[in-house]
Amino acid sequence: MVLLLDTHVLVWALDTPGRLPVAVRKEIEDPLNVVYFSAASIWEIAIKSGLGKVNFQRSAEAIAHGAVDTGFIETTHHREPQCRHKPKSLPSATRYSLESPGTATGLK
């Protein structure tokens, strides 16, 4: 399965995986799955940190390196569920996103 993590799920998967639902964590940790994260998530982290809106435990650069070191793949495509056109370089993905605080869900 191909997974695309949103910003919250990416940060939690790296820093506090216990905050993720067990089913989501198992999908991310399954070695048969390919896990992507968007460059837009790294930009979001850098911008929000720079503006002082969020105090992340690590810098955007450290989060990006940690994600790659974990085996996640960075993509410049960020396919929203309502997007009608799938980017050619990103296979159809299950997108893990936060629906409400403390809840991660898989969106097709």
PDB file of N, CA and C in Angstrom, residues 3-93:
ATOM      1  N   LEU A   3       1.164   5.150   1.182  1.00  0.00           N
ATOM      2  CA  LEU A   3       0.609   6.073   2.172  1.00  0.00           C
ATOM      3  C   LEU A   3       1.184   7.468   1.953  1.00  0.00           C
ATOM      4  N   LEU A   4       0.363   8.487   2.154  1.00  0.00           N
ATOM      5  CA  LEU A   4       0.804   9.875   2.128  1.00  0.00           C
ATOM      6  C   LEU A   4       0.411  10.493   3.464  1.00  0.00           C
ATOM      7  N   LEU A   5       1.410  10.944   4.226  1.00  0.00           N
ATOM      8  CA  LEU A   5       1.166  11.481   5.568  1.00  0.00           C
ATOM      9  C   LEU A   5       1.007  12.992   5.522  1.00  0.00           C
ATOM     10  N   ASP A   6       0.013  13.514   6.246  1.00  0.00           N
ATOM     11  CA  ASP A   6      -0.084  14.962   6.356  1.00  0.00           C
ATOM     12  C   ASP A   6       0.901  15.425   7.433  1.00  0.00           C
ATOM     13  N   THR A   7       0.970  16.726   7.655  1.00  0.00           N
ATOM     14  CA  THR A   7       1.986  17.294   8.551  1.00  0.00           C
ATOM     15  C   THR A   7       1.898  16.747   9.968  1.00  0.00           C
ATOM     16  N   HIS A   8       0.702  16.744  10.559  1.00  0.00           N
ATOM     17  CA  HIS A   8       0.564  16.262  11.933  1.00  0.00           C
ATOM     18  C   HIS A   8       0.962  14.794  12.052  1.00  0.00           C
ATOM     19  N   VAL A   9       0.484  13.985  11.131  1.00  0.00           N
ATOM     20  CA  VAL A   9       0.775  12.549  11.200  1.00  0.00           C
ATOM     21  C   VAL A   9       2.270  12.314  11.002  1.00  0.00           C
ATOM     22  N   LEU A  10       2.904  13.067  10.112  1.00  0.00           N
ATOM     23  CA  LEU A  10       4.347  12.948   9.907  1.00  0.00           C
ATOM     24  C   LEU A  10       5.104  13.249  11.198  1.00  0.00           C
ATOM     25  N   VAL A  11       4.788  14.386  11.820  1.00  0.00           N
ATOM     26  CA  VAL A  11       5.496  14.787  13.046  1.00  0.00           C
ATOM     27  C   VAL A  11       5.254  13.771  14.158  1.00  0.00           C
ATOM     28  N   TRP A  12       4.010  13.342  14.317  1.00  0.00           N
ATOM     29  CA  TRP A  12       3.718  12.366  15.364  1.00  0.00           C
ATOM     30  C   TRP A  12       4.381  11.030  15.078  1.00  0.00           C
ATOM     31  N   ALA A  13       4.410  10.593  13.831  1.00  0.00           N
ATOM     32  CA  ALA A  13       5.046   9.312  13.493  1.00  0.00           C
ATOM     33  C   ALA A  13       6.521   9.332  13.860  1.00  0.00           C
ATOM     34  N   LEU A  14       7.153  10.483  13.720  1.00  0.00           N
ATOM     35  CA  LEU A  14       8.583  10.594  14.016  1.00  0.00           C
ATOM     36  C   LEU A  14       8.863  10.839  15.493  1.00  0.00           C
ATOM     37  N   ASP A  15       8.068  11.705  16.129  1.00  0.00           N
ATOM     38  CA  ASP A  15       8.394  12.146  17.484  1.00  0.00           C
ATOM     39  C   ASP A  15       7.552  11.516  18.591  1.00  0.00           C
ATOM     40  N   THR A  16       6.275  11.290  18.340  1.00  0.00           N
ATOM     41  CA  THR A  16       5.392  10.739  19.372  1.00  0.00           C
ATOM     42  C   THR A  16       4.416   9.746  18.748  1.00  0.00           C
ATOM     43  N   PRO A  17       4.924   8.614  18.247  1.00  0.00           N
ATOM     44  CA  PRO A  17       4.055   7.664  17.564  1.00  0.00           C
ATOM     45  C   PRO A  17       2.913   7.142  18.428  1.00  0.00           C
ATOM     46  N   GLY A  18       3.049   7.214  19.737  1.00  0.00           N
ATOM     47  CA  GLY A  18       1.988   6.774  20.627  1.00  0.00           C
ATOM     48  C   GLY A  18       0.720   7.609  20.511  1.00  0.00           C
ATOM     49  N   ARG A  19       0.814   8.804  19.922  1.00  0.00           N
ATOM     50  CA  ARG A  19      -0.364   9.658  19.727  1.00  0.00           C
ATOM     51  C   ARG A  19      -1.215   9.187  18.550  1.00  0.00           C
ATOM     52  N   LEU A  20      -0.636   8.355  17.693  1.00  0.00           N
ATOM     53  CA  LEU A  20      -1.374   7.853  16.533  1.00  0.00           C
ATOM     54  C   LEU A  20      -2.212   6.638  16.911  1.00  0.00           C
ATOM     55  N   PRO A  21      -3.368   6.482  16.279  1.00  0.00           N
ATOM     56  CA  PRO A  21      -4.139   5.253  16.509  1.00  0.00           C
ATOM     57  C   PRO A  21      -3.282   4.035  16.123  1.00  0.00           C
ATOM     58  N   VAL A  22      -3.464   2.947  16.838  1.00  0.00           N
ATOM     59  CA  VAL A  22      -2.668   1.740  16.615  1.00  0.00           C
ATOM     60  C   VAL A  22      -2.734   1.294  15.156  1.00  0.00           C
ATOM     61  N   ALA A  23      -3.910   1.326  14.550  1.00  0.00           N
ATOM     62  CA  ALA A  23      -4.065   0.876  13.160  1.00  0.00           C
ATOM     63  C   ALA A  23      -3.239   1.729  12.205  1.00  0.00           C
ATOM     64  N   VAL A  24      -3.199   3.026  12.442  1.00  0.00           N
ATOM     65  CA  VAL A  24      -2.417   3.931  11.594  1.00  0.00           C
ATOM     66  C   VAL A  24      -0.934   3.656  11.785  1.00  0.00           C
ATOM     67  N   ARG A  25      -0.517   3.519  13.031  1.00  0.00           N
ATOM     68  CA  ARG A  25       0.895   3.244  13.330  1.00  0.00           C
ATOM     69  C   ARG A  25       1.338   1.943  12.668  1.00  0.00           C
ATOM     70  N   LYS A  26       0.496   0.912  12.715  1.00  0.00           N
ATOM     71  CA  LYS A  26       0.841  -0.367  12.089  1.00  0.00           C
ATOM     72  C   LYS A  26       1.000  -0.216  10.580  1.00  0.00           C
ATOM     73  N   GLU A  27       0.122   0.559   9.951  1.00  0.00           N
ATOM     74  CA  GLU A  27       0.234   0.792   8.503  1.00  0.00           C
ATOM     75  C   GLU A  27       1.548   1.493   8.164  1.00  0.00           C
ATOM     76  N   ILE A  28       1.896   2.506   8.950  1.00  0.00           N
ATOM     77  CA  ILE A  28       3.131   3.260   8.706  1.00  0.00           C
ATOM     78  C   ILE A  28       4.354   2.377   8.928  1.00  0.00           C
ATOM     79  N   GLU A  29       4.304   1.521   9.932  1.00  0.00           N
ATOM     80  CA  GLU A  29       5.453   0.679  10.273  1.00  0.00           C
ATOM     81  C   GLU A  29       5.558  -0.585   9.421  1.00  0.00           C
ATOM     82  N   ASP A  30       4.523  -0.913   8.667  1.00  0.00           N
ATOM     83  CA  ASP A  30       4.528  -2.120   7.833  1.00  0.00           C
ATOM     84  C   ASP A  30       5.571  -1.979   6.737  1.00  0.00           C
ATOM     85  N   PRO A  31       6.594  -2.838   6.718  1.00  0.00           N
ATOM     86  CA  PRO A  31       7.666  -2.713   5.722  1.00  0.00           C
ATOM     87  C   PRO A  31       7.199  -2.944   4.283  1.00  0.00           C
ATOM     88  N   LEU A  32       6.005  -3.498   4.094  1.00  0.00           N
ATOM     89  CA  LEU A  32       5.484  -3.696   2.742  1.00  0.00           C
ATOM     90  C   LEU A  32       4.843  -2.418   2.182  1.00  0.00           C
ATOM     91  N   ASN A  33       4.583  -1.447   3.051  1.00  0.00           N
ATOM     92  CA  ASN A  33       3.978  -0.187   2.617  1.00  0.00           C
ATOM     93  C   ASN A  33       5.057   0.825   2.252  1.00  0.00           C
ATOM     94  N   VAL A  34       4.737   1.688   1.306  1.00  0.00           N
ATOM     95  CA  VAL A  34       5.616   2.787   0.907  1.00  0.00           C
ATOM     96  C   VAL A  34       5.011   4.054   1.503  1.00  0.00           C
ATOM     97  N   VAL A  35       5.802   4.780   2.285  1.00  0.00           N
ATOM     98  CA  VAL A  35       5.299   5.946   3.007  1.00  0.00           C
ATOM     99  C   VAL A  35       5.911   7.221   2.420  1.00  0.00           C
ATOM    100  N   TYR A  36       5.025   8.105   1.955  1.00  0.00           N
ATOM    101  CA  TYR A  36       5.431   9.399   1.415  1.00  0.00           C
ATOM    102  C   TYR A  36       5.076  10.501   2.400  1.00  0.00           C
ATOM    103  N   PHE A  37       5.835  11.588   2.329  1.00  0.00           N
ATOM    104  CA  PHE A  37       5.473  12.832   2.998  1.00  0.00           C
ATOM    105  C   PHE A  37       5.713  13.944   2.001  1.00  0.00           C
ATOM    106  N   SER A  38       4.951  15.005   2.115  1.00  0.00           N
ATOM    107  CA  SER A  38       5.016  16.087   1.149  1.00  0.00           C
ATOM    108  C   SER A  38       6.030  17.150   1.555  1.00  0.00           C
ATOM    109  N   ALA A  39       6.719  17.675   0.555  1.00  0.00           N
ATOM    110  CA  ALA A  39       7.597  18.821   0.790  1.00  0.00           C
ATOM    111  C   ALA A  39       6.793  19.977   1.376  1.00  0.00           C
ATOM    112  N   ALA A  40       5.503  20.049   1.027  1.00  0.00           N
ATOM    113  CA  ALA A  40       4.641  21.104   1.570  1.00  0.00           C
ATOM    114  C   ALA A  40       4.535  21.006   3.087  1.00  0.00           C
ATOM    115  N   SER A  41       4.606  19.796   3.632  1.00  0.00           N
ATOM    116  CA  SER A  41       4.586  19.636   5.093  1.00  0.00           C
ATOM    117  C   SER A  41       5.827  20.252   5.718  1.00  0.00           C
ATOM    118  N   ILE A  42       6.965  20.072   5.065  1.00  0.00           N
ATOM    119  CA  ILE A  42       8.224  20.645   5.571  1.00  0.00           C
ATOM    120  C   ILE A  42       8.154  22.166   5.490  1.00  0.00           C
ATOM    121  N   TRP A  43       7.606  22.688   4.402  1.00  0.00           N
ATOM    122  CA  TRP A  43       7.436  24.148   4.274  1.00  0.00           C
ATOM    123  C   TRP A  43       6.511  24.663   5.372  1.00  0.00           C
ATOM    124  N   GLU A  44       5.416  23.945   5.613  1.00  0.00           N
ATOM    125  CA  GLU A  44       4.466  24.353   6.652  1.00  0.00           C
ATOM    126  C   GLU A  44       5.145  24.408   8.021  1.00  0.00           C
ATOM    127  N   ILE A  45       5.949  23.396   8.317  1.00  0.00           N
ATOM    128  CA  ILE A  45       6.673  23.363   9.599  1.00  0.00           C
ATOM    129  C   ILE A  45       7.631  24.546   9.700  1.00  0.00           C
ATOM    130  N   ALA A  46       8.377  24.818   8.618  1.00  0.00           N
ATOM    131  CA  ALA A  46       9.342  25.926   8.623  1.00  0.00           C
ATOM    132  C   ALA A  46       8.640  27.274   8.785  1.00  0.00           C
ATOM    133  N   ILE A  47       7.542  27.460   8.065  1.00  0.00           N
ATOM    134  CA  ILE A  47       6.817  28.732   8.132  1.00  0.00           C
ATOM    135  C   ILE A  47       6.210  28.942   9.515  1.00  0.00           C
ATOM    136  N   LYS A  48       5.521  27.923  10.032  1.00  0.00           N
ATOM    137  CA  LYS A  48       4.882  28.072  11.346  1.00  0.00           C
ATOM    138  C   LYS A  48       5.910  28.245  12.457  1.00  0.00           C
ATOM    139  N   SER A  49       7.047  27.573  12.337  1.00  0.00           N
ATOM    140  CA  SER A  49       8.120  27.751  13.321  1.00  0.00           C
ATOM    141  C   SER A  49       8.679  29.166  13.242  1.00  0.00           C
ATOM    142  N   GLY A  50       8.922  29.617  12.011  1.00  0.00           N
ATOM    143  CA  GLY A  50       9.486  30.949  11.795  1.00  0.00           C
ATOM    144  C   GLY A  50       8.586  32.062  12.304  1.00  0.00           C
ATOM    145  N   LEU A  51       7.284  31.866  12.206  1.00  0.00           N
ATOM    146  CA  LEU A  51       6.328  32.858  12.684  1.00  0.00           C
ATOM    147  C   LEU A  51       6.050  32.731  14.180  1.00  0.00           C
ATOM    148  N   GLY A  52       6.609  31.680  14.799  1.00  0.00           N
ATOM    149  CA  GLY A  52       6.394  31.461  16.223  1.00  0.00           C
ATOM    150  C   GLY A  52       5.013  30.921  16.557  1.00  0.00           C
ATOM    151  N   LYS A  53       4.288  30.392  15.553  1.00  0.00           N
ATOM    152  CA  LYS A  53       2.938  29.875  15.792  1.00  0.00           C
ATOM    153  C   LYS A  53       2.953  28.504  16.452  1.00  0.00           C
ATOM    154  N   VAL A  54       3.978  27.712  16.142  1.00  0.00           N
ATOM    155  CA  VAL A  54       4.085  26.366  16.698  1.00  0.00           C
ATOM    156  C   VAL A  54       5.533  26.151  17.121  1.00  0.00           C
ATOM    157  N   ASN A  55       5.717  25.512  18.258  1.00  0.00           N
ATOM    158  CA  ASN A  55       7.052  25.196  18.733  1.00  0.00           C
ATOM    159  C   ASN A  55       7.293  23.699  18.528  1.00  0.00           C
ATOM    160  N   PHE A  56       7.836  23.339  17.365  1.00  0.00           N
ATOM    161  CA  PHE A  56       8.148  21.942  17.093  1.00  0.00           C
ATOM    162  C   PHE A  56       9.400  21.561  17.881  1.00  0.00           C
ATOM    163  N   GLN A  57       9.507  20.285  18.216  1.00  0.00           N
ATOM    164  CA  GLN A  57      10.662  19.823  18.981  1.00  0.00           C
ATOM    165  C   GLN A  57      11.946  19.875  18.164  1.00  0.00           C
ATOM    166  N   ARG A  58      11.795  19.794  16.827  1.00  0.00           N
ATOM    167  CA  ARG A  58      12.962  19.814  15.935  1.00  0.00           C
ATOM    168  C   ARG A  58      12.705  20.793  14.801  1.00  0.00           C
ATOM    169  N   SER A  59      13.768  21.183  14.120  1.00  0.00           N
ATOM    170  CA  SER A  59      13.637  22.084  12.980  1.00  0.00           C
ATOM    171  C   SER A  59      13.011  21.346  11.796  1.00  0.00           C
ATOM    172  N   ALA A  60      12.521  22.109  10.834  1.00  0.00           N
ATOM    173  CA  ALA A  60      11.947  21.519   9.627  1.00  0.00           C
ATOM    174  C   ALA A  60      12.983  20.644   8.917  1.00  0.00           C
ATOM    175  N   GLU A  61      14.206  21.117   8.857  1.00  0.00           N
ATOM    176  CA  GLU A  61      15.274  20.350   8.218  1.00  0.00           C
ATOM    177  C   GLU A  61      15.527  19.027   8.949  1.00  0.00           C
ATOM    178  N   ALA A  62      15.537  19.071  10.273  1.00  0.00           N
ATOM    179  CA  ALA A  62      15.754  17.848  11.056  1.00  0.00           C
ATOM    180  C   ALA A  62      14.590  16.873  10.874  1.00  0.00           C
ATOM    181  N   ILE A  63      13.366  17.395  10.777  1.00  0.00           N
ATOM    182  CA  ILE A  63      12.206  16.530  10.561  1.00  0.00           C
ATOM    183  C   ILE A  63      12.297  15.875   9.188  1.00  0.00           C
ATOM    184  N   ALA A  64      12.669  16.642   8.166  1.00  0.00           N
ATOM    185  CA  ALA A  64      12.813  16.079   6.815  1.00  0.00           C
ATOM    186  C   ALA A  64      13.887  14.991   6.789  1.00  0.00           C
ATOM    187  N   HIS A  65      15.029  15.277   7.412  1.00  0.00           N
ATOM    188  CA  HIS A  65      16.107  14.272   7.460  1.00  0.00           C
ATOM    189  C   HIS A  65      15.669  13.046   8.255  1.00  0.00           C
ATOM    190  N   GLY A  66      14.971  13.252   9.364  1.00  0.00           N
ATOM    191  CA  GLY A  66      14.488  12.130  10.163  1.00  0.00           C
ATOM    192  C   GLY A  66      13.511  11.262   9.396  1.00  0.00           C
ATOM    193  N   ALA A  67      12.650  11.902   8.619  1.00  0.00           N
ATOM    194  CA  ALA A  67      11.685  11.153   7.814  1.00  0.00           C
ATOM    195  C   ALA A  67      12.399  10.306   6.764  1.00  0.00           C
ATOM    196  N   VAL A  68      13.359  10.895   6.084  1.00  0.00           N
ATOM    197  CA  VAL A  68      14.113  10.150   5.064  1.00  0.00           C
ATOM    198  C   VAL A  68      14.918   9.032   5.712  1.00  0.00           C
ATOM    199  N   ASP A  69      15.544   9.327   6.848  1.00  0.00           N
ATOM    200  CA  ASP A  69      16.316   8.303   7.565  1.00  0.00           C
ATOM    201  C   ASP A  69      15.426   7.145   8.019  1.00  0.00           C
ATOM    202  N   THR A  70      14.152   7.442   8.284  1.00  0.00           N
ATOM    203  CA  THR A  70      13.195   6.413   8.696  1.00  0.00           C
ATOM    204  C   THR A  70      12.763   5.543   7.522  1.00  0.00           C
ATOM    205  N   GLY A  71      12.984   6.054   6.312  1.00  0.00           N
ATOM    206  CA  GLY A  71      12.587   5.303   5.121  1.00  0.00           C
ATOM    207  C   GLY A  71      11.405   5.908   4.385  1.00  0.00           C
ATOM    208  N   PHE A  72      10.917   7.066   4.874  1.00  0.00           N
ATOM    209  CA  PHE A  72       9.838   7.756   4.189  1.00  0.00           C
ATOM    210  C   PHE A  72      10.402   8.439   2.949  1.00  0.00           C
ATOM    211  N   ILE A  73       9.563   8.663   1.967  1.00  0.00           N
ATOM    212  CA  ILE A  73       9.985   9.263   0.706  1.00  0.00           C
ATOM    213  C   ILE A  73       9.343  10.635   0.572  1.00  0.00           C
ATOM    214  N   GLU A  74      10.169  11.648   0.309  1.00  0.00           N
ATOM    215  CA  GLU A  74       9.638  12.995   0.129  1.00  0.00           C
ATOM    216  C   GLU A  74       9.117  13.160  -1.295  1.00  0.00           C
ATOM    217  N   THR A  75       7.974  13.797  -1.420  1.00  0.00           N
ATOM    218  CA  THR A  75       7.403  14.095  -2.719  1.00  0.00           C
ATOM    219  C   THR A  75       7.024  15.568  -2.765  1.00  0.00           C
ATOM    220  N   THR A  76       7.047  16.136  -3.949  1.00  0.00           N
ATOM    221  CA  THR A  76       6.608  17.526  -4.100  1.00  0.00           C
ATOM    222  C   THR A  76       5.130  17.595  -4.395  1.00  0.00           C
ATOM    223  N   HIS A  77       4.495  16.434  -4.526  1.00  0.00           N
ATOM    224  CA  HIS A  77       3.052  16.387  -4.783  1.00  0.00           C
ATOM    225  C   HIS A  77       2.312  16.146  -3.490  1.00  0.00           C
ATOM    226  N   HIS A  78       1.222  16.859  -3.315  1.00  0.00           N
ATOM    227  CA  HIS A  78       0.395  16.716  -2.122  1.00  0.00           C
ATOM    228  C   HIS A  78      -1.036  16.575  -2.610  1.00  0.00           C
ATOM    229  N   ARG A  79      -1.455  15.341  -2.849  1.00  0.00           N
ATOM    230  CA  ARG A  79      -2.770  15.083  -3.445  1.00  0.00           C
ATOM    231  C   ARG A  79      -3.853  15.137  -2.382  1.00  0.00           C
ATOM    232  N   GLU A  80      -4.720  16.107  -2.501  1.00  0.00           N
ATOM    233  CA  GLU A  80      -5.864  16.208  -1.606  1.00  0.00           C
ATOM    234  C   GLU A  80      -6.920  15.202  -2.049  1.00  0.00           C
ATOM    235  N   PRO A  81      -7.719  14.677  -1.123  1.00  0.00           N
ATOM    236  CA  PRO A  81      -8.723  13.680  -1.486  1.00  0.00           C
ATOM    237  C   PRO A  81      -9.692  14.162  -2.563  1.00  0.00           C
ATOM    238  N   GLN A  82      -9.996  15.462  -2.592  1.00  0.00           N
ATOM    239  CA  GLN A  82     -10.941  15.957  -3.575  1.00  0.00           C
ATOM    240  C   GLN A  82     -10.289  16.262  -4.924  1.00  0.00           C
ATOM    241  N   CYS A  83      -8.974  16.111  -5.021  1.00  0.00           N
ATOM    242  CA  CYS A  83      -8.263  16.394  -6.272  1.00  0.00           C
ATOM    243  C   CYS A  83      -8.656  15.372  -7.331  1.00  0.00           C
ATOM    244  N   ARG A  84      -9.026  15.841  -8.495  1.00  0.00           N
ATOM    245  CA  ARG A  84      -9.468  14.945  -9.558  1.00  0.00           C
ATOM    246  C   ARG A  84      -8.318  14.402 -10.379  1.00  0.00           C
ATOM    247  N   HIS A  85      -7.183  15.075 -10.346  1.00  0.00           N
ATOM    248  CA  HIS A  85      -6.046  14.656 -11.164  1.00  0.00           C
ATOM    249  C   HIS A  85      -4.934  14.145 -10.259  1.00  0.00           C
ATOM    250  N   LYS A  86      -4.568  12.899 -10.433  1.00  0.00           N
ATOM    251  CA  LYS A  86      -3.496  12.322  -9.624  1.00  0.00           C
ATOM    252  C   LYS A  86      -2.158  12.690 -10.256  1.00  0.00           C
ATOM    253  N   PRO A  87      -1.209  13.165  -9.460  1.00  0.00           N
ATOM    254  CA  PRO A  87       0.114  13.442 -10.022  1.00  0.00           C
ATOM    255  C   PRO A  87       0.711  12.165 -10.600  1.00  0.00           C
ATOM    256  N   LYS A  88       1.354  12.268 -11.748  1.00  0.00           N
ATOM    257  CA  LYS A  88       1.895  11.087 -12.413  1.00  0.00           C
ATOM    258  C   LYS A  88       2.979  10.405 -11.594  1.00  0.00           C
ATOM    259  N   SER A  89       3.756  11.184 -10.833  1.00  0.00           N
ATOM    260  CA  SER A  89       4.872  10.589 -10.104  1.00  0.00           C
ATOM    261  C   SER A  89       4.478  10.028  -8.742  1.00  0.00           C
ATOM    262  N   LEU A  90       3.243  10.235  -8.303  1.00  0.00           N
ATOM    263  CA  LEU A  90       2.804   9.707  -7.018  1.00  0.00           C
ATOM    264  C   LEU A  90       1.677   8.723  -7.244  1.00  0.00           C
ATOM    265  N   PRO A  91       1.911   7.451  -6.933  1.00  0.00           N
ATOM    266  CA  PRO A  91       0.854   6.460  -7.117  1.00  0.00           C
ATOM    267  C   PRO A  91      -0.366   6.799  -6.261  1.00  0.00           C
ATOM    268  N   SER A  92      -1.473   6.191  -6.588  1.00  0.00           N
ATOM    269  CA  SER A  92      -2.677   6.367  -5.781  1.00  0.00           C
ATOM    270  C   SER A  92      -2.330   6.033  -4.336  1.00  0.00           C
ATOM    271  N   ALA A  93      -2.646   6.930  -3.430  1.00  0.00           N
ATOM    272  CA  ALA A  93      -2.191   6.775  -2.052  1.00  0.00           C
ATOM    273  C   ALA A  93      -3.345   6.867  -1.075  1.00  0.00           C
TER     274      ALA A  93
END
